[in-house]
Coordinates of C-alpha atoms in Angstrom, one line a residue:
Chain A
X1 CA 10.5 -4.7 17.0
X2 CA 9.9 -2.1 20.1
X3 CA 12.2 -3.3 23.3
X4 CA 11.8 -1.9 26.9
X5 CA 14.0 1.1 25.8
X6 CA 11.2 2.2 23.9
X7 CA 8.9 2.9 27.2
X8 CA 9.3 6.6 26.7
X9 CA 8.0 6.4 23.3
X10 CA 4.6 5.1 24.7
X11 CA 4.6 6.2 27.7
X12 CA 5.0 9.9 26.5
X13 CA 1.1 9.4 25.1
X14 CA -0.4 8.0 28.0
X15 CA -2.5 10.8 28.9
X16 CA -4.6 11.0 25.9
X17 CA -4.4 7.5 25.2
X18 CA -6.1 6.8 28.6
X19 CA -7.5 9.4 29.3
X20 CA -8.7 10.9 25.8
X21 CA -6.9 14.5 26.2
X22 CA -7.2 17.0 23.1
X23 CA -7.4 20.4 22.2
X24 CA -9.5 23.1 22.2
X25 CA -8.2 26.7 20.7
X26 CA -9.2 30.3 22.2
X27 CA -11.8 29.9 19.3
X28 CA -13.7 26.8 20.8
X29 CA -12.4 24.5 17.8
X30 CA -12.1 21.3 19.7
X31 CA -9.3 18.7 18.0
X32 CA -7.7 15.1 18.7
X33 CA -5.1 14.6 19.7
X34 CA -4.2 18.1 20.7
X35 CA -1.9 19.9 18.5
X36 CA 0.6 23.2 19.2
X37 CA -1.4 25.0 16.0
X38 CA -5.5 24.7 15.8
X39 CA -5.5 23.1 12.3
X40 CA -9.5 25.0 12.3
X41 CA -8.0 28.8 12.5
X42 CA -4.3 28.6 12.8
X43 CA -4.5 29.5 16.6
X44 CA -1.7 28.8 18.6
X45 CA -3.4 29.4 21.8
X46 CA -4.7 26.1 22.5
X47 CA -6.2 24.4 25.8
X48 CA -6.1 20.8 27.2
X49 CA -9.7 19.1 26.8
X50 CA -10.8 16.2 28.0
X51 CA -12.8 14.6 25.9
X52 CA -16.4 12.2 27.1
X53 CA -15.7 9.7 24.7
X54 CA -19.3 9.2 23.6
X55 CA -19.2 9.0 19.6
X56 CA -21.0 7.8 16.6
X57 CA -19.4 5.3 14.1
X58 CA -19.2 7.2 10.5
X59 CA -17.3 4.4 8.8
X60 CA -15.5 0.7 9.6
X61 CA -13.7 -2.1 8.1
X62 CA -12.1 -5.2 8.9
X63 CA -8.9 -5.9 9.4
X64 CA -7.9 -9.5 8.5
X65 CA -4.3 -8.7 7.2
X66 CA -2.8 -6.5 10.2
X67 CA 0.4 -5.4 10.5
X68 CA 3.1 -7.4 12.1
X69 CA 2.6 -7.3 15.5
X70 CA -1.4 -7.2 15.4
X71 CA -1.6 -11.0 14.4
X72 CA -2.8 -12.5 17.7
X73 CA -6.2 -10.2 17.3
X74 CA -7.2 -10.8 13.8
X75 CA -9.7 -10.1 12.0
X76 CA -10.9 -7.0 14.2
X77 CA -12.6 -4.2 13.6
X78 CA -10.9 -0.7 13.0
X79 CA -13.3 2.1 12.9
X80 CA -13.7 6.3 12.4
X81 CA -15.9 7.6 15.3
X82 CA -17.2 10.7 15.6
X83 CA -16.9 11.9 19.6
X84 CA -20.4 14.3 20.4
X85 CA -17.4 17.3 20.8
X86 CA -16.4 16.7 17.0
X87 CA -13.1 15.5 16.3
X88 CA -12.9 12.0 14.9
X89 CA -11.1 9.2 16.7
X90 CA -9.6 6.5 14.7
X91 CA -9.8 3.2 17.1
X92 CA -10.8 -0.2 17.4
X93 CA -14.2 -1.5 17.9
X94 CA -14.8 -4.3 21.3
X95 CA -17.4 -6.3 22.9
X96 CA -19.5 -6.3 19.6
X97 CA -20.7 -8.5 16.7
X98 CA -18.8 -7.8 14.1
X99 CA -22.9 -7.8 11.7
X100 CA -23.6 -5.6 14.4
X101 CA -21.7 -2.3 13.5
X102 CA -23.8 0.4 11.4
X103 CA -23.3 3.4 10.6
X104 CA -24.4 5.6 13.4
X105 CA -23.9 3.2 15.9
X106 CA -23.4 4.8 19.5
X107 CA -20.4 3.6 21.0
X108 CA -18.0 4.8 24.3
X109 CA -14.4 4.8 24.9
X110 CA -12.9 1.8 27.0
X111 CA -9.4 0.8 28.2
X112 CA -8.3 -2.0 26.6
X113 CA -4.9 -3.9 26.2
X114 CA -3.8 -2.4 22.7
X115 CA -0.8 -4.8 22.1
X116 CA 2.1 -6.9 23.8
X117 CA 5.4 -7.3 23.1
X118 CA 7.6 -10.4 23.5
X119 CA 8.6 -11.8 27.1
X120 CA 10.6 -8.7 28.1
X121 CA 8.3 -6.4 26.6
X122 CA 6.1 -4.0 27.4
X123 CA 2.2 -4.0 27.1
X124 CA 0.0 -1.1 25.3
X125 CA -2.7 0.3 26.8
X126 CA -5.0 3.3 25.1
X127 CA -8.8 3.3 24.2
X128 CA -11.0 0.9 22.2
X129 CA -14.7 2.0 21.3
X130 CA -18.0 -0.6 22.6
X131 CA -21.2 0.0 22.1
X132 CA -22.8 1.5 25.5
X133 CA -23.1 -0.3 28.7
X134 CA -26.6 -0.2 29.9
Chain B
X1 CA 12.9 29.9 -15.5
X2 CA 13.8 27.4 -18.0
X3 CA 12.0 25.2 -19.7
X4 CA 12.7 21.5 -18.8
X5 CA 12.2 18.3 -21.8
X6 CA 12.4 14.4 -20.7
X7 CA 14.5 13.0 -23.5
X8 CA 15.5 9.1 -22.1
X9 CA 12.6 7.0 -20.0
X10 CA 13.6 3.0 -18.9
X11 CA 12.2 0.5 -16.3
X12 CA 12.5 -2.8 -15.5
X13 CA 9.6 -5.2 -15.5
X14 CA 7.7 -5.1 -12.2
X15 CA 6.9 -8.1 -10.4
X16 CA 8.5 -10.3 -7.9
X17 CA 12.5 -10.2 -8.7
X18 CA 13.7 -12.8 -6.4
X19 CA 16.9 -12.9 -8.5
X20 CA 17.4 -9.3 -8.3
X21 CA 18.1 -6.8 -5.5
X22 CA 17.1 -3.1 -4.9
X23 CA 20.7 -1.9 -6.5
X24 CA 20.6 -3.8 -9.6
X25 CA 17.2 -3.0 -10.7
X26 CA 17.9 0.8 -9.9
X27 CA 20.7 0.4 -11.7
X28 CA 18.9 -1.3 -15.0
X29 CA 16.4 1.4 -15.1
X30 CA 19.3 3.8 -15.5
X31 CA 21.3 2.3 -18.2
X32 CA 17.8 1.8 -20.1
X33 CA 16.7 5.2 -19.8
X34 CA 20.4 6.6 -20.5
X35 CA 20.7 4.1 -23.8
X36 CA 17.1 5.5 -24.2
X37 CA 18.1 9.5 -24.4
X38 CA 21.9 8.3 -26.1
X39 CA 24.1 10.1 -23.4
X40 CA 26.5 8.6 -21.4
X41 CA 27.0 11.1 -18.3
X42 CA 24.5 12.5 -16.3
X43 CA 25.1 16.0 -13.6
X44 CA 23.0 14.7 -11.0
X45 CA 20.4 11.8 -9.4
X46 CA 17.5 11.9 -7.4
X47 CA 16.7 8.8 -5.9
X48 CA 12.6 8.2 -5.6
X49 CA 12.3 5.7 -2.4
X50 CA 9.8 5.3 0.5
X51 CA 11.3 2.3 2.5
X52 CA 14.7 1.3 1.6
X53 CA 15.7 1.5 5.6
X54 CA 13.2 -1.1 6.9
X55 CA 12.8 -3.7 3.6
X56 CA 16.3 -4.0 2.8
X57 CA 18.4 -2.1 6.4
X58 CA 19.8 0.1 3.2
X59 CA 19.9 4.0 3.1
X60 CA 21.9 6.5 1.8
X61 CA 20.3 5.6 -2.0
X62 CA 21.9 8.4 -3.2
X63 CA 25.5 7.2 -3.0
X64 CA 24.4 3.3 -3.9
X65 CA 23.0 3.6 -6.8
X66 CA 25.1 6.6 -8.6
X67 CA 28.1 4.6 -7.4
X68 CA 27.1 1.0 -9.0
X69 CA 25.9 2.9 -12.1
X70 CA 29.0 4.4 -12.8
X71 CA 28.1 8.1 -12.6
X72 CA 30.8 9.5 -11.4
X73 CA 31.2 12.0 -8.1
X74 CA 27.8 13.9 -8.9
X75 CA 25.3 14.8 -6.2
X76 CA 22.9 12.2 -5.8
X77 CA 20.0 12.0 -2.8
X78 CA 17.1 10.0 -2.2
X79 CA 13.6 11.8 -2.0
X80 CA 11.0 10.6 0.2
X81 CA 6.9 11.3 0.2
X82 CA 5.5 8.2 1.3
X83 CA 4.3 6.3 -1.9
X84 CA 4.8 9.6 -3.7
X85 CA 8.4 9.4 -3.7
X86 CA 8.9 9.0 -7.4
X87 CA 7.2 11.4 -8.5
X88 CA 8.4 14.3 -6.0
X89 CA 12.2 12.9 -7.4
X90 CA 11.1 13.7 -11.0
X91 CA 9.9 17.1 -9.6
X92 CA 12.9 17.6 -8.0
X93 CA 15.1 16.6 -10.7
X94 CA 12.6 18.9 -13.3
X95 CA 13.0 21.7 -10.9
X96 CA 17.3 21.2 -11.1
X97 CA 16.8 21.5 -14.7
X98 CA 14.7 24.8 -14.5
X99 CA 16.4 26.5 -11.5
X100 CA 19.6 26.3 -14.0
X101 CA 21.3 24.9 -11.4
X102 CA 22.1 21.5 -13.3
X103 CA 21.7 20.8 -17.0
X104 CA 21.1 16.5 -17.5
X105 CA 19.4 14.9 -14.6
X106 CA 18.9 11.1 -14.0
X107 CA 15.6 10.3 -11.9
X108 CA 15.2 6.7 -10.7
X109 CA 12.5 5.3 -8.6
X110 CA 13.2 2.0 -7.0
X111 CA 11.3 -0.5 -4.5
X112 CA 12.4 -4.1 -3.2
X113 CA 9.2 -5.0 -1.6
X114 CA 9.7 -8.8 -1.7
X115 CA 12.6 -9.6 0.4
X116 CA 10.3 -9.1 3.7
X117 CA 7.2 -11.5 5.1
X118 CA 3.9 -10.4 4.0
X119 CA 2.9 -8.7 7.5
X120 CA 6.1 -7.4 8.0
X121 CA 5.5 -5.4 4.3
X122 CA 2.0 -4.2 5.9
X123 CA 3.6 -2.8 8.5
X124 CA 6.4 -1.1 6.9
X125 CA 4.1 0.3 4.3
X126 CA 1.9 1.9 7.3
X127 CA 4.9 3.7 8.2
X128 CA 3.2 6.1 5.8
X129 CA 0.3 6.9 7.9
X130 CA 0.6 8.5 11.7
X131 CA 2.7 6.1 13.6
X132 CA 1.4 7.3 16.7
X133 CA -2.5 7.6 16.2
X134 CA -3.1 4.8 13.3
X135 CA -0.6 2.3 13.1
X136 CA -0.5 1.9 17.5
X137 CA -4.5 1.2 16.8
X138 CA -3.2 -1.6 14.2
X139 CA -4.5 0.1 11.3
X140 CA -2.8 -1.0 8.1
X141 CA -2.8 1.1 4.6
X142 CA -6.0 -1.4 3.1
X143 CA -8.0 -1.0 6.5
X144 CA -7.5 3.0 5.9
X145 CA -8.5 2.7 2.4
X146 CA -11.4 0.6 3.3
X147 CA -12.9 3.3 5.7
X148 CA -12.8 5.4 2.9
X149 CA -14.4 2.7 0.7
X150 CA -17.0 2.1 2.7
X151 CA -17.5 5.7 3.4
X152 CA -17.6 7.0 -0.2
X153 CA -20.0 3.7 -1.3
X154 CA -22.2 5.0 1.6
X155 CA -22.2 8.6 0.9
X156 CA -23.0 8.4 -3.2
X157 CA -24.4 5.1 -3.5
X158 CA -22.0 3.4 -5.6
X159 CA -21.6 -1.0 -5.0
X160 CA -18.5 -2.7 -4.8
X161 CA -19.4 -3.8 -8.4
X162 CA -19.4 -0.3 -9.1
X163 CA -15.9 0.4 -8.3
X164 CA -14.5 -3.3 -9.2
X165 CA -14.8 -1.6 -13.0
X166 CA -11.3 0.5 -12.3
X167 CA -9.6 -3.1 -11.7
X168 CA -11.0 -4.4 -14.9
X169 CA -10.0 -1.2 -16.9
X170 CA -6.5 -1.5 -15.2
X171 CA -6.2 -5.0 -16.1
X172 CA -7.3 -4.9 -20.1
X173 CA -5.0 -2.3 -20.3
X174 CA -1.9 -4.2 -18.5
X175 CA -2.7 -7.0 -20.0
X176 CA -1.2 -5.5 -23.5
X177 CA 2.2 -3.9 -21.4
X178 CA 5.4 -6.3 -21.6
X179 CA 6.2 -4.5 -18.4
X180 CA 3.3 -5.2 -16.3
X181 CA 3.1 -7.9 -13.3
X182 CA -0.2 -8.5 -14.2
X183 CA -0.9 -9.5 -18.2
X184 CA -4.4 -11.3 -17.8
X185 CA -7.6 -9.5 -18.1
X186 CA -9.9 -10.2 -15.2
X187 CA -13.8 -9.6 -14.9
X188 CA -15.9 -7.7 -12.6
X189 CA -16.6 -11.3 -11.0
X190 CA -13.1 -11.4 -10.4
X191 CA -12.9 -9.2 -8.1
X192 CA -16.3 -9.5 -6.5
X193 CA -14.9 -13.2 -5.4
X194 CA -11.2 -12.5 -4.3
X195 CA -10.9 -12.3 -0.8
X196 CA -11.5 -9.3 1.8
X197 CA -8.4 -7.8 2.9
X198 CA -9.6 -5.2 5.3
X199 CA -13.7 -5.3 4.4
X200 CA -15.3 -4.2 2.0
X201 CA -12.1 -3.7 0.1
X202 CA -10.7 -7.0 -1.4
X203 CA -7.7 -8.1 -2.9
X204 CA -8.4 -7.2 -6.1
X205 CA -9.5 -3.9 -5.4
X206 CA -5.9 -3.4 -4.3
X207 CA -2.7 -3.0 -5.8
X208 CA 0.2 -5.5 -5.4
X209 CA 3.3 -5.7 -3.5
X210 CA 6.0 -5.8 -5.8
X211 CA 9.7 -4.8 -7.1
X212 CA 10.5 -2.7 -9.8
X213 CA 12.6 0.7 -10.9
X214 CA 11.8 2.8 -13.7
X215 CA 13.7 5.8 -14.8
X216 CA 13.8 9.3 -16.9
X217 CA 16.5 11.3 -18.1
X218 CA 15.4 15.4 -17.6
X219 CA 17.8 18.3 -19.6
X220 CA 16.4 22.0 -21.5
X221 CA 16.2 22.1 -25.0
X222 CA 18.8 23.6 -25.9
X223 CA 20.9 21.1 -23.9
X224 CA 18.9 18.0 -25.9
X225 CA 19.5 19.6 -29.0
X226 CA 23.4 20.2 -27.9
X227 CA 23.8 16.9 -27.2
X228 CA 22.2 15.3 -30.7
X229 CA 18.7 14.0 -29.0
X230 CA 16.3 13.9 -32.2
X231 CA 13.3 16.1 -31.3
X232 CA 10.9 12.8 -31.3
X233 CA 12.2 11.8 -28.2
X234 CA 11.3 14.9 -25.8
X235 CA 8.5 15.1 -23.9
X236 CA 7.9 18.7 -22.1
X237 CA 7.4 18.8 -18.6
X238 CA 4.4 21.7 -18.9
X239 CA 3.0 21.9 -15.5
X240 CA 4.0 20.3 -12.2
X241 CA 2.3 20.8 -8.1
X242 CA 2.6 19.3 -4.8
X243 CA 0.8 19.8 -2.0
X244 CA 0.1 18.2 1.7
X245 CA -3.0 17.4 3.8
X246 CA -3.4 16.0 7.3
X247 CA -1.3 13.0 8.0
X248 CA -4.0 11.0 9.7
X249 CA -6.9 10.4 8.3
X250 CA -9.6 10.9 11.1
X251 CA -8.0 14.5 10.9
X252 CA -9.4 15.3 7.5
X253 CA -11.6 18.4 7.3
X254 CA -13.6 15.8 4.9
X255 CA -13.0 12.0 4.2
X256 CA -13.9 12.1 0.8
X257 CA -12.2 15.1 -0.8
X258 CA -8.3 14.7 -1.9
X259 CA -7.2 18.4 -1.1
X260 CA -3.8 17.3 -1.8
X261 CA -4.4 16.3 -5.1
X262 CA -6.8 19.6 -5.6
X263 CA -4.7 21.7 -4.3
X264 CA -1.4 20.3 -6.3
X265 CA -3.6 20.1 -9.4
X266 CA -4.5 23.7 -9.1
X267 CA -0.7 24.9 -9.3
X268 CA -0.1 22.4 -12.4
X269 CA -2.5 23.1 -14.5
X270 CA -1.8 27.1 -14.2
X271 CA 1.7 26.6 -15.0
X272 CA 0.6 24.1 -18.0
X273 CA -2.2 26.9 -19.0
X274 CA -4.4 23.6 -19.6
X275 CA -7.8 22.3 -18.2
X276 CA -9.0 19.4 -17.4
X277 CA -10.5 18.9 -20.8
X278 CA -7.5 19.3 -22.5
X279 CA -6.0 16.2 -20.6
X280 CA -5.9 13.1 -23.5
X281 CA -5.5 10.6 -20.9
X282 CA -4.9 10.3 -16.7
X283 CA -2.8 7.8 -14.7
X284 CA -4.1 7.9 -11.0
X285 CA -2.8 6.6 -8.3
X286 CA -5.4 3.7 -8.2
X287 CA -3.4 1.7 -5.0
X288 CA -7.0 1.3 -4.2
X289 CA -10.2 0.8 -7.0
X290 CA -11.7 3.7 -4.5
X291 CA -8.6 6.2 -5.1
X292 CA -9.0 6.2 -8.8
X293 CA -12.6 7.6 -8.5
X294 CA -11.2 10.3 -5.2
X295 CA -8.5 11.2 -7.9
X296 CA -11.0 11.7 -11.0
X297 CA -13.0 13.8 -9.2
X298 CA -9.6 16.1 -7.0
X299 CA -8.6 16.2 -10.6
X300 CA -11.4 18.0 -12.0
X301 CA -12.4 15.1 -14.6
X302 CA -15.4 13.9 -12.5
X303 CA -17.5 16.4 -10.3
X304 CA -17.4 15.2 -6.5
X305 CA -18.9 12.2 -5.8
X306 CA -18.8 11.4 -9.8
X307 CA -16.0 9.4 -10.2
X308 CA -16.7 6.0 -10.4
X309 CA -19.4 7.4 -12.6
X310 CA -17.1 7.9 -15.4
X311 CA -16.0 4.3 -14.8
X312 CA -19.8 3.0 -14.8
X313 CA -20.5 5.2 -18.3
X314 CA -17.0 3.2 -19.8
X315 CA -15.3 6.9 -19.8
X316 CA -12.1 5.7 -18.2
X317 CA -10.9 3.0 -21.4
X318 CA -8.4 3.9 -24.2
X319 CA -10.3 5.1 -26.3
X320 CA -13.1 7.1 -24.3
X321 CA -13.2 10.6 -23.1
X322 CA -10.9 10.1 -19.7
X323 CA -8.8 7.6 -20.5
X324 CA -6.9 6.2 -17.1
X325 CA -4.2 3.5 -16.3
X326 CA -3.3 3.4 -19.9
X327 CA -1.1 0.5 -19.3
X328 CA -2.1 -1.4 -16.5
X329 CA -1.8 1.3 -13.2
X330 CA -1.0 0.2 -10.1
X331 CA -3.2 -2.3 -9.9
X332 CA -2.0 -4.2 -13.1
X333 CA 1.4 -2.9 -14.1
X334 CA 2.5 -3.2 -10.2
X335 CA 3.0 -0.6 -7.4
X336 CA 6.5 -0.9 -5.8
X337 CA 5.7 2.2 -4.1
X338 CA 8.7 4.5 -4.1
X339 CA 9.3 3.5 -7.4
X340 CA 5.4 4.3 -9.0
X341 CA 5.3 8.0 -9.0
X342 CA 8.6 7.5 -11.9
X343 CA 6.7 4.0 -13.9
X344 CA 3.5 6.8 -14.4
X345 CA 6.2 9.3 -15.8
X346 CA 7.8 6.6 -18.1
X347 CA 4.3 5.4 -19.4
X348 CA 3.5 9.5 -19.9
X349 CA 6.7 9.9 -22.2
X350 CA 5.6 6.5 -24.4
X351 CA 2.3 7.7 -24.6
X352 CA 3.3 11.1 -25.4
X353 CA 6.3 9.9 -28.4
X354 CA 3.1 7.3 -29.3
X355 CA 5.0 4.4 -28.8
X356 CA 2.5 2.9 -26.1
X357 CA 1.6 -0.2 -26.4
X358 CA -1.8 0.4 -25.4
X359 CA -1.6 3.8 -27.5
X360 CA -4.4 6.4 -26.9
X361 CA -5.1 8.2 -30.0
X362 CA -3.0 11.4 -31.0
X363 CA -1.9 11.5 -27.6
X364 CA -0.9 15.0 -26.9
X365 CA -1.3 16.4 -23.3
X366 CA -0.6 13.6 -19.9
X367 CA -1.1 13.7 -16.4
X368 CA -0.2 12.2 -13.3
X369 CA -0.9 11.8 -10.1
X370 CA 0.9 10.2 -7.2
X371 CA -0.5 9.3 -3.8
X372 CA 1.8 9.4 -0.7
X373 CA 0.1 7.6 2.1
X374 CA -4.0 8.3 2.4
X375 CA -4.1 11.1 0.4
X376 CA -1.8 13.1 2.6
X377 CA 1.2 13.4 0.4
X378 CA 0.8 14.2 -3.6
X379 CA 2.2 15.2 -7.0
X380 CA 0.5 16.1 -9.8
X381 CA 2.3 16.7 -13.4
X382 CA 1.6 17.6 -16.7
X383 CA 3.3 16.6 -20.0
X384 CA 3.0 17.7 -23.5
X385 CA 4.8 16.2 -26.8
X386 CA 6.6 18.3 -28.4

């Protein structure tokens, strides 16, 4: 499993996990993460975006089996949301009754812990999805 | 461009082979297939694995297994496409054979899933999807099939009873295969009461994990004829295609269309000059009950969103228009996953030479279809009897 050495390999991603960062081509097609070719039109001429992180849930499940590693947060919910710019973000769901989530359901990016390693480990960061805070 | 003839097919039984490790059931397919075709030397191997490195810390396939089976200094690699690996390694060894650049090719697809603890497997199998935007979120291959479960049931209607139906068609038809892990028949109920794995997908809408290697021996013609392999035996590789789509899922221009499988579909049916019609029977890459239905429609056997209801209309058994999983699929004969893409090969020849033993009738055109990872990696090929 990962080991300090392997800092660069997260922390590399740290912008768009915390901040949401993706692309948007000379032709307005807006993607996540961002890419060095707009998969829309092929453009190669693309733009940092930061995204609002306001989306719609189009799909969820479950997870009770995770992957080693994930076992401390079982079952939690995984879900595809679309963000109001249009690329879909694959995350978890927080802070929400697991009857509660619908399709459609408005939810907004939050910071969350994402993992943890063992004692000399490091700890994830990057975005989880809740439903809006009024 | 020569034509290319599969005249030797083995496998071992799939299932959980404590006794056994990655090398010797590699190796078993081998022998089998070459006792199978009646040769004794082979010019090349190709190697059909997706995770040798992390289940067993053993790479370099290529030199393993031709070196414990005895083959002599040939080339041998290993090909990799995610749960697609076997049958990109038949493509590659068919292609050999046609480019002219080697005339008797061993293919052998081999997984040793068993030797690792259950969430380890989960992870190594997510390796397949994008390490860094799915499996940091903790997304496992189920939980990525179940968004597209829930998605599709959404979208067209269909129940979880609806697509429990590809389990039980899998099952009836393992249930008669002396290779298959699973040999029971199971009910719809069945799977409506097995557990959620990632919901709504449950246990028995997924395939299991699982060892097994299964094996075909590729040449020309004029080579099988050369080398005294009675003309019963060959199968014709008539159409073959590959193609890619977005590695993550949340990148797909739409959830609920398998371009790969389209798109690779497409090529192998122009080079087999067939149609879907002219297809006697289909084995899909049914990891997941929800991928069998994707595949009939990518295919061209179902129109979109009509897949599972070909299973619903009792289309997909033996003896129905679009017969599937003629001997158990993944879900009943067993998925080790590099080695899957070679098993639906092996199952294509038997049909094909009608010595199935779930036969369909006067079998004369197969196809399959291999899935590497969700939908992002996949083989289509066509085979006609001779």
């Amino acid at each position: 499993m990962a080991r300090p050495m392997q800092v660069s390999r997260y922390w590399r991603h740290f912008r768009e996990k915390y901040r949401l960062i993706g692309g948007k081509c000379e032709n307005g097609h807006v993607h996540f993460p961002k890419r060095p070719v707009c998969p829309v039109c092929g453009s190669r001429n693309v733009e940092e975006i930061e995204l609002s992180g306001k989306g719609k849930v189009i799909s969820w499940t479950i997870v009770r089996n995770p992957p080693s590693g994930f076992e401390y947060y079982k079952p939690f919910p995984l879900a595809l949301i679309e963000l109001e710019e249009g690329p879909i973000v694959l995350a978890q769901l927080t802070d929400v009754d697991p009857e509660e989530i619908d399709f459609g359901m408005e939810v907004e990016v939050v910071t969350k812990k994402i993992k943890e390693f063992e004692e000399d480990g490091i700890i994830l960061y990057g975005y989880k999805f809740r439903p809006p805070v009024k | 461009m020569r034509k290319a003839v599969i005249i030797g097919a083995g496998m071992t039984p799939v299932g959980e082979h404590w006794k056994l490790g990655l090398r010797d059931l590699a190796v078993e397919a081998i022998f089998n297939a070459m006792e199978d075709a009646g040769i004794d030397k082979v010019d090349s191997l190709y190697v059909g694995n997706m995770i040798s490195g992390p289940f067993v810390e053993q790479e370099n396939l290529g030199a393993l297994i031709a070196d414990w089976a005895g083959l002599g200094n040939i080339p041998a690699v290993k090909i990799e496409a995610a749960c697609a690996s076997g049958g990109a390694a038949v493509q590659e060894g068919v292609k050999a054979v046609m480019s002219g650049l080697e005339d008797v090719v061993a293919v052998v697809g081999v997984e040793k899933m068993t030797d690792a603890w259950p969430s380890d497997a989960t992870r190594y199998l997510a390796y397949a999807a994008d390490a860094e935007w799915e499996l940091f979120h903790g997304a496992s291959f189920v939980a990525l099939n179940a968004l597209v479960m829930r998605y599709y049931m959404k979208t067209y209607g269909y129940t979880e009873e609806d697509l429990a139906l590809f389990a039980v068609n899998a099952h009836a038809n393992g249930a008669k295969n002396p290779y298959a892990m699973f040999k029971r028949p199971i009910k719809v109920e069945t799977v409506l009461k097995s557990p959620y794995v990632a919901d709504p997908l449950k246990l028995f809408d997924a395939s299991p994990v699982c060892d097994g290697a299964a094996s075909v021996i590729i040449t020309t013609p004029e080579k099988a004829k050369e080398l005294g392999v009675p003309k019963e035996k060959w199968v014709e590789v008539a159409g073959m295609g590959r193609a890619i789509d977005t590695i993550s899922l949340a990148s797909r221009e739409d959830l609920l269309t398998l371009k790969a499988a389209k798109v690779a579909a497409e090529r192998a049916y122009k080079m087999a000059g067939v149609e879907p019609k002219d297809i006697d029977f289909f084995e899909v890459h049914d990891a997941f009950t929800v991928m069998a239905a994707l595949s009939l429609e990518a295919l061209g056997a179902a129109k979109k969103g009509e897949g599972a209801k070909l299973a619903k209309e009792g289309q997909i058994a033996i003896d129905a228009d679009y017969p599937i999983q003629t001997m158990g699929g993944l879900k009943a004969r067993g998925h080790p996953v590099g080695a899957t893409g070679v098993y639906q090969t092996v199952e294509a020849v038997l049909q094909l030479r009608g010595e199935a033993p779930s036969q369909v009738p006067d079998a004369e055109i197969g196809l399959t279809q291999n899935i590497g990872g969700t939908g992002s990696n996949i083989t289509v090929s066509i085979f006609r009897r001779v």
